mmCIF file of C-alpha atoms in Angstrom:
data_model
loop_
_atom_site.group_PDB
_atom_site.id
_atom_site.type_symbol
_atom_site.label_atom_id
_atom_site.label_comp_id
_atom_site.label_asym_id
_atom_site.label_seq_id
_atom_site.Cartn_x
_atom_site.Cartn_y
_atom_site.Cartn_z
ATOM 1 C CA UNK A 104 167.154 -25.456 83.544
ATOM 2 C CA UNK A 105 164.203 -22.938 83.392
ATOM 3 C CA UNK A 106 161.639 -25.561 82.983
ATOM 4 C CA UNK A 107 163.073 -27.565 86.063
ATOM 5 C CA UNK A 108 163.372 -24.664 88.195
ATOM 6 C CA UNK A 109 159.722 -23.219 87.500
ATOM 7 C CA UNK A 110 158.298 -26.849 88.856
ATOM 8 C CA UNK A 111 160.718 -27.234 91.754
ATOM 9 C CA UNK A 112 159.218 -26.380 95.229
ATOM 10 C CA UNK A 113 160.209 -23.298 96.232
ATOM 11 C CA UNK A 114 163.260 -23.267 98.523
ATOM 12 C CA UNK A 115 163.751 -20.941 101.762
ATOM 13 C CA UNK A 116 164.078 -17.519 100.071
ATOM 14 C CA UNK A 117 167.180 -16.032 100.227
ATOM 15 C CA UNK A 118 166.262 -12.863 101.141
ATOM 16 C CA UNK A 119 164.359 -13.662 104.550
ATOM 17 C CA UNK A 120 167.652 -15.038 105.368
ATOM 18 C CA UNK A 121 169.474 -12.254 104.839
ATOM 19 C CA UNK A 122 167.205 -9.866 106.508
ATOM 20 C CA UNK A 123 167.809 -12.633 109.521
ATOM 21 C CA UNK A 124 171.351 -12.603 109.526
ATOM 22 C CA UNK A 125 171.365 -8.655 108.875
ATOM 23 C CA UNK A 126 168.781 -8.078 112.015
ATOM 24 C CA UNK A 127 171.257 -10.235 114.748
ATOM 25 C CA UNK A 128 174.286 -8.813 113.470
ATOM 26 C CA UNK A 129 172.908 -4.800 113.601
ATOM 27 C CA UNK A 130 171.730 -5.604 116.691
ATOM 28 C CA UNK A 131 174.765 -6.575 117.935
ATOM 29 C CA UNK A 132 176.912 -3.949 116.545
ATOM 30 C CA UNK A 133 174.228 -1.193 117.786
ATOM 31 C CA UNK A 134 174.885 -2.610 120.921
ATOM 32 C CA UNK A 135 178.624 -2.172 120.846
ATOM 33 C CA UNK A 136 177.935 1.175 119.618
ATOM 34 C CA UNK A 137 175.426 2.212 122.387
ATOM 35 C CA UNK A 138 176.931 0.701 125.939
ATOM 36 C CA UNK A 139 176.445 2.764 128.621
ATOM 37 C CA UNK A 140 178.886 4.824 129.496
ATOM 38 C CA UNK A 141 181.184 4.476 132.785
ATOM 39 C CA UNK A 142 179.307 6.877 134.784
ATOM 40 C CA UNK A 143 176.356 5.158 135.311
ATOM 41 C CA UNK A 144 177.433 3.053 138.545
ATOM 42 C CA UNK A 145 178.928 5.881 140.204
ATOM 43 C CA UNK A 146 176.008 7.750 139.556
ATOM 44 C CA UNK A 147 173.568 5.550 140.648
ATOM 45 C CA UNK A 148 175.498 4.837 144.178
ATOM 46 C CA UNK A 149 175.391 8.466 144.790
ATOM 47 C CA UNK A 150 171.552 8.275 143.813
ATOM 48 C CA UNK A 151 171.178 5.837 146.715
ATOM 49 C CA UNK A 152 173.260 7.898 149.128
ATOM 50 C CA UNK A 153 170.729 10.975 148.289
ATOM 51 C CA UNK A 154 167.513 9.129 148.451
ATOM 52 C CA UNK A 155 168.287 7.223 152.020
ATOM 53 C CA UNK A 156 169.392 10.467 153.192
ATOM 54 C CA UNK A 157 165.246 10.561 153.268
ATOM 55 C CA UNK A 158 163.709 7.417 152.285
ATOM 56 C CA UNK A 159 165.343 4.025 153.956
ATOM 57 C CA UNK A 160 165.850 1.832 150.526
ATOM 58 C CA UNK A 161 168.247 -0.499 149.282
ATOM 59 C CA UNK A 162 170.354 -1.233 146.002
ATOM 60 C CA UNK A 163 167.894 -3.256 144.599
ATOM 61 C CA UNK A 164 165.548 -0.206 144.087
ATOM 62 C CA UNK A 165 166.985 1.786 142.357
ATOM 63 C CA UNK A 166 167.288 1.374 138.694
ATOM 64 C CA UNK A 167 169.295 3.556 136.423
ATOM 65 C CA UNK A 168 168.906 3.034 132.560
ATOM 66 C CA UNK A 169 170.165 5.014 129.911
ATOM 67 C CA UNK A 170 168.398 4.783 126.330
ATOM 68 C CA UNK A 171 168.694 6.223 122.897
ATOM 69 C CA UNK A 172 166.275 6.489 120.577
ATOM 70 C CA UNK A 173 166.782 8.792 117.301
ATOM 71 C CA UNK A 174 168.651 11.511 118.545
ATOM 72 C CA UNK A 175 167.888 11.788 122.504
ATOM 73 C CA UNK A 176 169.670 10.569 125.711
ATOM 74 C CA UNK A 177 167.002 9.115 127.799
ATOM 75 C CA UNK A 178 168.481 8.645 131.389
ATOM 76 C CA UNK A 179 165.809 6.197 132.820
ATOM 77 C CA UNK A 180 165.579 6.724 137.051
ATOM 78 C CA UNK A 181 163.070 4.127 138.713
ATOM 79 C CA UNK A 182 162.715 4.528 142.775
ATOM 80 C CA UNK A 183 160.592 1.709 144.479
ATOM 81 C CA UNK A 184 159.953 3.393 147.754
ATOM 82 C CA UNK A 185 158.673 1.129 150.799
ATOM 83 C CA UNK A 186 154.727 1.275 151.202
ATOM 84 C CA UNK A 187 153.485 3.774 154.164
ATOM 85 C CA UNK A 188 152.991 1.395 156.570
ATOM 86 C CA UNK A 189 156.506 -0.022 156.290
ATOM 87 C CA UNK A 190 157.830 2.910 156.727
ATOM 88 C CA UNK A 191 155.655 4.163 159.728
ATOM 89 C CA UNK A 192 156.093 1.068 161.532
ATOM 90 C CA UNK A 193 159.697 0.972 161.309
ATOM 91 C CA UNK A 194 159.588 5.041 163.389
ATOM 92 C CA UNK B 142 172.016 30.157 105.084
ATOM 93 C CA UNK B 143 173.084 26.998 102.579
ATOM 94 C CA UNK B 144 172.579 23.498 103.214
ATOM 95 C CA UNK B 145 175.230 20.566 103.213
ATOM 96 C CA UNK B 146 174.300 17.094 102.235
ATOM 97 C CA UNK B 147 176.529 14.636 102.513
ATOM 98 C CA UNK B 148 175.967 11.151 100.670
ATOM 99 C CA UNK B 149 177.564 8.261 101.765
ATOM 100 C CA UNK B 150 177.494 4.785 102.564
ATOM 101 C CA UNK B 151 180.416 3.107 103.588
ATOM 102 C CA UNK B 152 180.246 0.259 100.839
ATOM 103 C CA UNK B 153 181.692 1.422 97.677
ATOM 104 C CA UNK B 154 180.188 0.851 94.257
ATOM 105 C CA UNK B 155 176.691 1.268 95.198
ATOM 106 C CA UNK B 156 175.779 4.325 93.759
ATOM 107 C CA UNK B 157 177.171 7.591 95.626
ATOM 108 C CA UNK B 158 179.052 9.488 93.168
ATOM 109 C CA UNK B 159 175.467 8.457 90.475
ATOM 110 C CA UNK B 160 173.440 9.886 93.359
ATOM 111 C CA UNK B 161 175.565 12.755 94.456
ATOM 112 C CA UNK B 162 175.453 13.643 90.335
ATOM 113 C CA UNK B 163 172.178 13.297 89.988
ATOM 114 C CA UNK B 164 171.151 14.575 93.154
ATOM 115 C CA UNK B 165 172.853 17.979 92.770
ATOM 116 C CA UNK B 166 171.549 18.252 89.059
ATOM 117 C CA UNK B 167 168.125 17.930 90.358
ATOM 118 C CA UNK B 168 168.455 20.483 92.465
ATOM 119 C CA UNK B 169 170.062 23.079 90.198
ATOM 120 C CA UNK B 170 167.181 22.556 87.289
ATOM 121 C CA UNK B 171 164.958 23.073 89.774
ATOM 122 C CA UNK B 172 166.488 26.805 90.200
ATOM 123 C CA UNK B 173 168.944 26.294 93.402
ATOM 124 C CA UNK B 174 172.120 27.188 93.707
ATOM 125 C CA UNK B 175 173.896 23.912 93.904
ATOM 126 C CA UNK B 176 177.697 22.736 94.037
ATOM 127 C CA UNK B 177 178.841 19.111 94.435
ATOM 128 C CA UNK B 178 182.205 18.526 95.925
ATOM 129 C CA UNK B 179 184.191 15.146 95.428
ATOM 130 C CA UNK B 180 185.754 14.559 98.467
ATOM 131 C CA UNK B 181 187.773 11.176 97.219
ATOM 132 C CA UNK B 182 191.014 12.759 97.343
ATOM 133 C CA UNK B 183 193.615 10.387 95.066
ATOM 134 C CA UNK B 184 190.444 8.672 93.422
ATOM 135 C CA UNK B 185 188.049 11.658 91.860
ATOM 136 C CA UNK B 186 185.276 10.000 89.708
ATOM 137 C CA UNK B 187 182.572 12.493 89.905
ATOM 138 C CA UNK B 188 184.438 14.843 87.020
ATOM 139 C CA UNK B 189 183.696 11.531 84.858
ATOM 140 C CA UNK B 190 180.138 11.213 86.096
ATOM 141 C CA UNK B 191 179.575 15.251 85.708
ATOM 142 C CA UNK B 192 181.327 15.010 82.413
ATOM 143 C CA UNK B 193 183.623 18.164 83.207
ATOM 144 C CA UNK B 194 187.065 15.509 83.416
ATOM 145 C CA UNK B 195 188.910 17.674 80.759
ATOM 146 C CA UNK B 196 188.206 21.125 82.024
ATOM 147 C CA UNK B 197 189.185 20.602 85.884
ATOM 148 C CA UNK B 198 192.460 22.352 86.280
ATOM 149 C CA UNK B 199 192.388 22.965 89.859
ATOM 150 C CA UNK B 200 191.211 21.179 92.789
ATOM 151 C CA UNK B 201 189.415 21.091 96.141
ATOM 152 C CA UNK B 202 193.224 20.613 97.779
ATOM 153 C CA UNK B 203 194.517 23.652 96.068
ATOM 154 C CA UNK B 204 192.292 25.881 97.284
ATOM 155 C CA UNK B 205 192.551 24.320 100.775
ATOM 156 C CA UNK B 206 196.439 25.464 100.592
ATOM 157 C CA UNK B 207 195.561 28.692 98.873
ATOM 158 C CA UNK B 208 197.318 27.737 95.562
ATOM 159 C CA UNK B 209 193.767 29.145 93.965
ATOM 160 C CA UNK B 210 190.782 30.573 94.692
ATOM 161 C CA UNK B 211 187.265 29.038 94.612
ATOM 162 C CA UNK B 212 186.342 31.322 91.284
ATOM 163 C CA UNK B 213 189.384 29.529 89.222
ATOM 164 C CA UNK B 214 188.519 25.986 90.722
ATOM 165 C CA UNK B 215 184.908 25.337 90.789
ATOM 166 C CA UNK B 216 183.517 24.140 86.996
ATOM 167 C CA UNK B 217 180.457 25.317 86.119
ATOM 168 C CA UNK B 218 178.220 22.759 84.408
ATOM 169 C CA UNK B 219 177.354 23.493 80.657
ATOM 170 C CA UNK B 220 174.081 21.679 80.793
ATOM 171 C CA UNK B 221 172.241 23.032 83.846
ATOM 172 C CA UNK B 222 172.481 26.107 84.929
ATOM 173 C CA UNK B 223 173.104 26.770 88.927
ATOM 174 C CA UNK B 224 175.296 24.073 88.991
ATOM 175 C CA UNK B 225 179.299 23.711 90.043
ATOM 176 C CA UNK B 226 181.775 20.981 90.343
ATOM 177 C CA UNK B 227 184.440 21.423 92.697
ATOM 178 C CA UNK B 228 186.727 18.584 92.009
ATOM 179 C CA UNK B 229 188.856 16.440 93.955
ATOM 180 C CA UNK B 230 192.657 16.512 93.989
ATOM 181 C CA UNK B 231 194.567 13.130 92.145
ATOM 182 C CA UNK B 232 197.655 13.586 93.125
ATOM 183 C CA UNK B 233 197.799 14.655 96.973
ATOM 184 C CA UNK B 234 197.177 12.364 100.045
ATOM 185 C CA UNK B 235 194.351 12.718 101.937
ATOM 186 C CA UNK B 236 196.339 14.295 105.106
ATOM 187 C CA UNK B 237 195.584 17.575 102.962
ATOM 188 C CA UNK B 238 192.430 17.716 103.844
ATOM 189 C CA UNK B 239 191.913 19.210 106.908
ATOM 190 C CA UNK B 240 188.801 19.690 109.052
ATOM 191 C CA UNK B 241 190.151 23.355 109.036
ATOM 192 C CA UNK B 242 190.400 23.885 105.663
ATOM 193 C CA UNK B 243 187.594 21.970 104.472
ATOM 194 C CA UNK B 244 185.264 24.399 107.110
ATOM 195 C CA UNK B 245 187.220 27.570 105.447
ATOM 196 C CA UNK B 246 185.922 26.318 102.112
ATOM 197 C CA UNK B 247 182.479 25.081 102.648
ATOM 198 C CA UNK B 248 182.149 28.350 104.885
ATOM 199 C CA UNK B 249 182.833 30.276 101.214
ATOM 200 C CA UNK B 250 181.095 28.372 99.752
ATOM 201 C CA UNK B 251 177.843 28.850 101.965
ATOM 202 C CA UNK B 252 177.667 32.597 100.591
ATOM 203 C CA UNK B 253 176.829 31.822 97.471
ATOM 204 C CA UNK B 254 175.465 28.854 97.228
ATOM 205 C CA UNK B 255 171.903 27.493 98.752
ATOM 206 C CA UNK B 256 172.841 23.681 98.752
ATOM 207 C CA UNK B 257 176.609 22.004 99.003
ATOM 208 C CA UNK B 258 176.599 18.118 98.216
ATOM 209 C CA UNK B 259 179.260 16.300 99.649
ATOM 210 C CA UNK B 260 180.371 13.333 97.615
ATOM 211 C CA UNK B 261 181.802 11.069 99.930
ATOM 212 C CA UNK B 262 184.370 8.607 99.532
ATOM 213 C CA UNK B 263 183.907 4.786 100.663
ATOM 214 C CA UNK B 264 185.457 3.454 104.002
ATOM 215 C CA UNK B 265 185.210 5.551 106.698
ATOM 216 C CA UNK B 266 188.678 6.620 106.593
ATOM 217 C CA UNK B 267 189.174 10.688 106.571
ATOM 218 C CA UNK B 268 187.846 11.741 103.470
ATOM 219 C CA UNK B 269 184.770 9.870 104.199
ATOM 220 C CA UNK B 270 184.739 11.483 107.940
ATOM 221 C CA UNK B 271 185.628 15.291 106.684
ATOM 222 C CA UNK B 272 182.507 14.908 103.907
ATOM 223 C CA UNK B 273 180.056 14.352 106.525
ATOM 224 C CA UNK B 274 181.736 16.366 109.383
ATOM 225 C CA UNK B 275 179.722 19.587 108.279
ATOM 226 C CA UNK B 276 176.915 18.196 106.991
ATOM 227 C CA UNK B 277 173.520 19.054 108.032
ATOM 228 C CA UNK B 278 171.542 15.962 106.338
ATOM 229 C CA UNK B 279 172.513 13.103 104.829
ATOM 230 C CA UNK B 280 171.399 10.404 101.974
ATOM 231 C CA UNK B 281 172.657 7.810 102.946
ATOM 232 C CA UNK B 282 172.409 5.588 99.832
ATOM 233 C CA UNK B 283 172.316 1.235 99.859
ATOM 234 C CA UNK B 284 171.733 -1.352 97.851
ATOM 235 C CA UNK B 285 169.873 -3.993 98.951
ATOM 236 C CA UNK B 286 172.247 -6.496 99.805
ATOM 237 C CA UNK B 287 174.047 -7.852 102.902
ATOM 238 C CA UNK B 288 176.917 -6.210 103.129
ATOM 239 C CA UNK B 289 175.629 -2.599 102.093
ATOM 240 C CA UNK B 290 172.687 -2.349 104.306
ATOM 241 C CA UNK B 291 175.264 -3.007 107.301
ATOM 242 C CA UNK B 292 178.070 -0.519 106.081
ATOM 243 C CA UNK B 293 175.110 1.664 106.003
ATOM 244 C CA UNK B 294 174.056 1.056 109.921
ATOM 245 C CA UNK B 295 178.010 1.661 110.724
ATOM 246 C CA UNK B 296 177.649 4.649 108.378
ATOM 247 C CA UNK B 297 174.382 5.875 110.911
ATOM 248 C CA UNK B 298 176.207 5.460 113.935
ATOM 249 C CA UNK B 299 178.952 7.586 112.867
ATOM 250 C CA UNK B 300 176.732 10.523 112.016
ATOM 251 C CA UNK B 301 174.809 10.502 115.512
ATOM 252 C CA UNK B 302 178.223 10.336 116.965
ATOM 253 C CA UNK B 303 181.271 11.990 115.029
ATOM 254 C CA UNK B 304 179.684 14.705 112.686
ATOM 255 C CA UNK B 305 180.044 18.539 114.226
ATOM 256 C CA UNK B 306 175.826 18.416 115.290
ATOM 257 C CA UNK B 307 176.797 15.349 117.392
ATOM 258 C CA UNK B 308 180.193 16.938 118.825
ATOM 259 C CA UNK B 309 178.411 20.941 119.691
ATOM 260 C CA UNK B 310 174.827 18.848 121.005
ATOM 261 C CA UNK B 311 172.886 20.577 117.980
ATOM 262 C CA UNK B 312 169.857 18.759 116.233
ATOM 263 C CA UNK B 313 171.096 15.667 114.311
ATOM 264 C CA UNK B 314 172.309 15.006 111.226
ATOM 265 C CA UNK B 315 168.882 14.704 108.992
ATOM 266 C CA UNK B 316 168.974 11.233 107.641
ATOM 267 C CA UNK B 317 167.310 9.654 104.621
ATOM 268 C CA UNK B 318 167.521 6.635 103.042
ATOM 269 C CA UNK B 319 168.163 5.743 98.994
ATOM 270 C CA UNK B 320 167.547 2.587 98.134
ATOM 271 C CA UNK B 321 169.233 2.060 94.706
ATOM 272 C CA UNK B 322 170.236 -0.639 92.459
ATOM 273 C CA UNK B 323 166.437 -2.318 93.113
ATOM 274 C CA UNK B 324 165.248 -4.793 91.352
ATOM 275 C CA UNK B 325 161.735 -4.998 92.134
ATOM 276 C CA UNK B 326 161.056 -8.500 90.502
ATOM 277 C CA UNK B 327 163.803 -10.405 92.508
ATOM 278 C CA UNK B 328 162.123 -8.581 95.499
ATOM 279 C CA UNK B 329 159.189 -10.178 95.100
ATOM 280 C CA UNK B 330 160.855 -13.694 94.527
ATOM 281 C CA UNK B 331 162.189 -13.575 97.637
ATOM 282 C CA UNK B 332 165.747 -13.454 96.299
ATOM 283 C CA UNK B 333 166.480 -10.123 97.511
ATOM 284 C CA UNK B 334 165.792 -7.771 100.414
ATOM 285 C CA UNK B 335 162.623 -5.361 99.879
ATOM 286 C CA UNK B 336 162.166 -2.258 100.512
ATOM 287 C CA UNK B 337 160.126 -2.703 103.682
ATOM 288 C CA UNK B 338 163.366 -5.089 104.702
ATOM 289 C CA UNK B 339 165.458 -2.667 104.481
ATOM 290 C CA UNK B 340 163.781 -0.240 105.973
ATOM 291 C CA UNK B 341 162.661 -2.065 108.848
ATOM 292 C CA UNK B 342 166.631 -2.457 109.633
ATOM 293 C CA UNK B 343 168.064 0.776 108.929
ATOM 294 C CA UNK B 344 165.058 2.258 110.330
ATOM 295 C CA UNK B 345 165.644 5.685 108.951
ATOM 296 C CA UNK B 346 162.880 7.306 106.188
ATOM 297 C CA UNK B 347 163.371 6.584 102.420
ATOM 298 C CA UNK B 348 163.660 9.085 100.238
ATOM 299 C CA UNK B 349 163.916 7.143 96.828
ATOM 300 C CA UNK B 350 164.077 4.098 95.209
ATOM 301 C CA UNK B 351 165.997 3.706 92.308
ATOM 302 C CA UNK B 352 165.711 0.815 90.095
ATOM 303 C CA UNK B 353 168.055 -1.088 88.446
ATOM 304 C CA UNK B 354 168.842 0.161 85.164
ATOM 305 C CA UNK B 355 170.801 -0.088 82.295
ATOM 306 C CA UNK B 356 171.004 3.439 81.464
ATOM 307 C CA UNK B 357 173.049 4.529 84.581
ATOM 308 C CA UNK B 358 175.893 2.476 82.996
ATOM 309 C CA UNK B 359 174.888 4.057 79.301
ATOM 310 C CA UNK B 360 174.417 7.615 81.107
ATOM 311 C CA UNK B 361 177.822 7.094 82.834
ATOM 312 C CA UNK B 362 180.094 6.363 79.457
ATOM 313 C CA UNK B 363 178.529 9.378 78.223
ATOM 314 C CA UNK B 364 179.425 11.506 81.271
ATOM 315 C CA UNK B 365 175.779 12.572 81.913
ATOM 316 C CA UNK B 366 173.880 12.313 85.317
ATOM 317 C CA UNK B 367 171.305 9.722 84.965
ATOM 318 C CA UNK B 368 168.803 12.805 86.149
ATOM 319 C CA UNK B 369 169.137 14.261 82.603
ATOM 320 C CA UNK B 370 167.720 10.921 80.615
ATOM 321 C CA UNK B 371 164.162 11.837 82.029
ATOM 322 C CA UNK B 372 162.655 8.860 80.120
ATOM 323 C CA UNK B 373 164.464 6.119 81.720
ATOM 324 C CA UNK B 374 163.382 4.723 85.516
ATOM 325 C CA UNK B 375 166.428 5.970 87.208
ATOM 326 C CA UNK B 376 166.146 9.298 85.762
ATOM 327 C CA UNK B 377 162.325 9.693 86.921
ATOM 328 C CA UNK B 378 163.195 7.763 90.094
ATOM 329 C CA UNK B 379 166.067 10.140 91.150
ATOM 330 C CA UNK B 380 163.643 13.121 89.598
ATOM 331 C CA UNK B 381 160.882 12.125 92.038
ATOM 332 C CA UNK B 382 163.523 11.572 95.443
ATOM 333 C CA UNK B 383 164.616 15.743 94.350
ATOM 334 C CA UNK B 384 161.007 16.865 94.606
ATOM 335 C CA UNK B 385 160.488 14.694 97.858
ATOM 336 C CA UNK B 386 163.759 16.128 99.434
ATOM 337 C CA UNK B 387 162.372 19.609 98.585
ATOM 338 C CA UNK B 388 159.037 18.960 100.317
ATOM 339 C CA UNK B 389 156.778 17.269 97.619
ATOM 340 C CA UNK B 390 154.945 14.531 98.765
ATOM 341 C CA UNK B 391 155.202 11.481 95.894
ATOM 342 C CA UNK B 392 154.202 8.225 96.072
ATOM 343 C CA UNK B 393 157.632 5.805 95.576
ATOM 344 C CA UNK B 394 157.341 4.213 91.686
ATOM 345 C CA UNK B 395 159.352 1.511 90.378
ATOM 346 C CA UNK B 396 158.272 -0.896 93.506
ATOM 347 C CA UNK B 397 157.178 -3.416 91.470
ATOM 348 C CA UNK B 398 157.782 -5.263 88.244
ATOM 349 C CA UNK B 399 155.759 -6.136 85.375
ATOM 350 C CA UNK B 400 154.563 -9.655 85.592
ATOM 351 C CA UNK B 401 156.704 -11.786 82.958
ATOM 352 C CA UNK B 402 153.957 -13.713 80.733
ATOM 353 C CA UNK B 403 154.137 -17.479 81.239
ATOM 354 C CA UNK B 404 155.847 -18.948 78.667
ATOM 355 C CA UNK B 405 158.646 -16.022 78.815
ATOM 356 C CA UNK B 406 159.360 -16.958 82.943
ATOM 357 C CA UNK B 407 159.582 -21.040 81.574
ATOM 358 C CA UNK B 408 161.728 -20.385 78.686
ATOM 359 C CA UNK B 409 164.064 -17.408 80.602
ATOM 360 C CA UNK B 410 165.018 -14.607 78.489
ATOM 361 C CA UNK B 411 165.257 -10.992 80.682
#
């Protein structure tokens, strides 16, 4: 059997599959692991409330994104205000 | 102040009670302090591994309920000096050890001793939870092979979340990685996850490889941590992953094989 398998072209590897397979399903269960937690809408509706008490914008943007990466909380907050000139036409 | 290590994995049978053996023995030659705690309450192993089976007498349970003190119950290793066993109980169930008593102990224990290893049980049923509860780094040790290296992620996800630096908000569990059970010439066949696989998953930094070898099963009849056979590869390997877990910087050996001559990869033969 040696002799045959040392001539035989090489099949996919084995171990590239498994590092496939592995890299999906970690992914996945990280993912389960890591969903945000139930605050976030709440939180960013009250975001909106704050910022149109001064700024006129709409749901669309504002983004709220939590992360984690090695041991931190990053709580991602991204405001697209309205250009100047928007804004001082519409006083 | 003392330091607990916990090392686990989830999977079973891939090396923690070798690693936690050879791991505290390491440190104890190398003049610390060191006791290693089997925390598989109903299944204790590491007495076998330590080669102190016949002179336990009490165990990590009874001194939990105060049936004896840590002086009558922890073995002192006749090899190595610095080094203690504190045994795990056969004959209770696990509901005996409680995150209150198993603080009370460690808590002792931390007065005397500069480094605590937790041997861990598989699963990640209580025992497995209360050995990595207190602990302030972990080796978190897989073989490279499907089912370990994910047992290992779930393993990583419950230290960032359910050990007591998660629960109080204090810097995280320290993690490292120990690769064992390698065998460096299937690596490079393709028929088995590297190194740089694994680590590219887990994503956490390796702190030894230890080769496949046939003198952790030889080292393991005889009841003597691989650590002490300093000419074999797992002995040096798990020599080398002490030194780098006490600062040294060492290149990782044992990554790859020596190239089979022709005529011995035609004809087979290991």
């Amino acid at each position: 059997m040696r002799l045959f398998d040392y001539f035989r072209s090489p099949q996919i590897k084995s171990a590239a599959l498994a590092k496939e397979r592995l890299q999906i399903i970690v992914a996945h269960e990280r993912g389960n692991r890591h969903s945000s937690p139930d605050y976030l809408p709440a939180l960013k509706k009250e975001l909106l409330e704050v910022v149109r008490k001064y700024v006129p914008i709409d749901q669309s943007q504002i983004k709220v994104h939590l992360d984690r990466e090695g041991g931190y909380e990053i709580l991602e907050l991204n405001i697209t205000l309205p250009d100047e000139e928007q804004r001082s036409s519409r006083r | 102040m003392a330091t607990v290590i916990v090392v686990t994995s989830g999977k079973g049978g891939v090396g923690k009670t070798t690693t936690s053996a050879s791991f505290a023995t390491g440190l104890a030659q190398r003049g610390y302090r060191t006791v290693v705690i089997d925390f598989d309450v109903g299944l204790r192993n590491l007495d076998l591994i330590m080669g102190c089976e016949r002179r336990v007498v009490y165990d990590f349970i009874n001194v939990i309920n105060n049936e004896a003190n840590l002086n009558q119950t922890l073995i002192r290793d006749k090899r190595v000096d610095n080094l203690y066993v504190l045994p795990a109980s056969q004959t209770r169930d696990k509901e005996a050890l409680t995150r209150e008593g198993v603080e009370r102990i460690l808590d002792e224990l931390k007065q005397n001793f500069d480094y605590i290893v937790c041997d861990s049980p598989a699963g990640i049923e209580r025992g497995a939870l209360m050995a990595l509860y207190f602990a302030d780094e972990a080796l978190v040790v897989t073989n490279p092979e499907v089912s370990s290296v994910r047992d290992s992620d779930r393993i990583l996800g419950i230290l960032s979340s359910r050990s007591r630096r998660a629960e109080h908000g204090d810097e995280p569990v320290k993690e490292h990685l120990v690769l064992a059970r390698y065998a460096p010439d299937r690596a490079s066949r393709g028929d088995m996850l590297s190194v740089d696989d694994v680590l590219e998953i887990l994503g956490i930094p390796l702190l030894g490889v230890i080769p496949e070898s046939q003198t952790v099963l030889q080292s393991s009849n005889a009841g003597v941590p691989v650590i002490l056979e300093e000419d074999s590869d797992a002995g040096a390997a798990y020599s080398d992953l002490v030194d780098r877990f006490l600062g040294k910087n060492l290149p990782h050996r044992f990554l790859t094989s020596q190239r089979k001559g022709f005529l011995k990869r035609l004809f087979g033969g290991s």
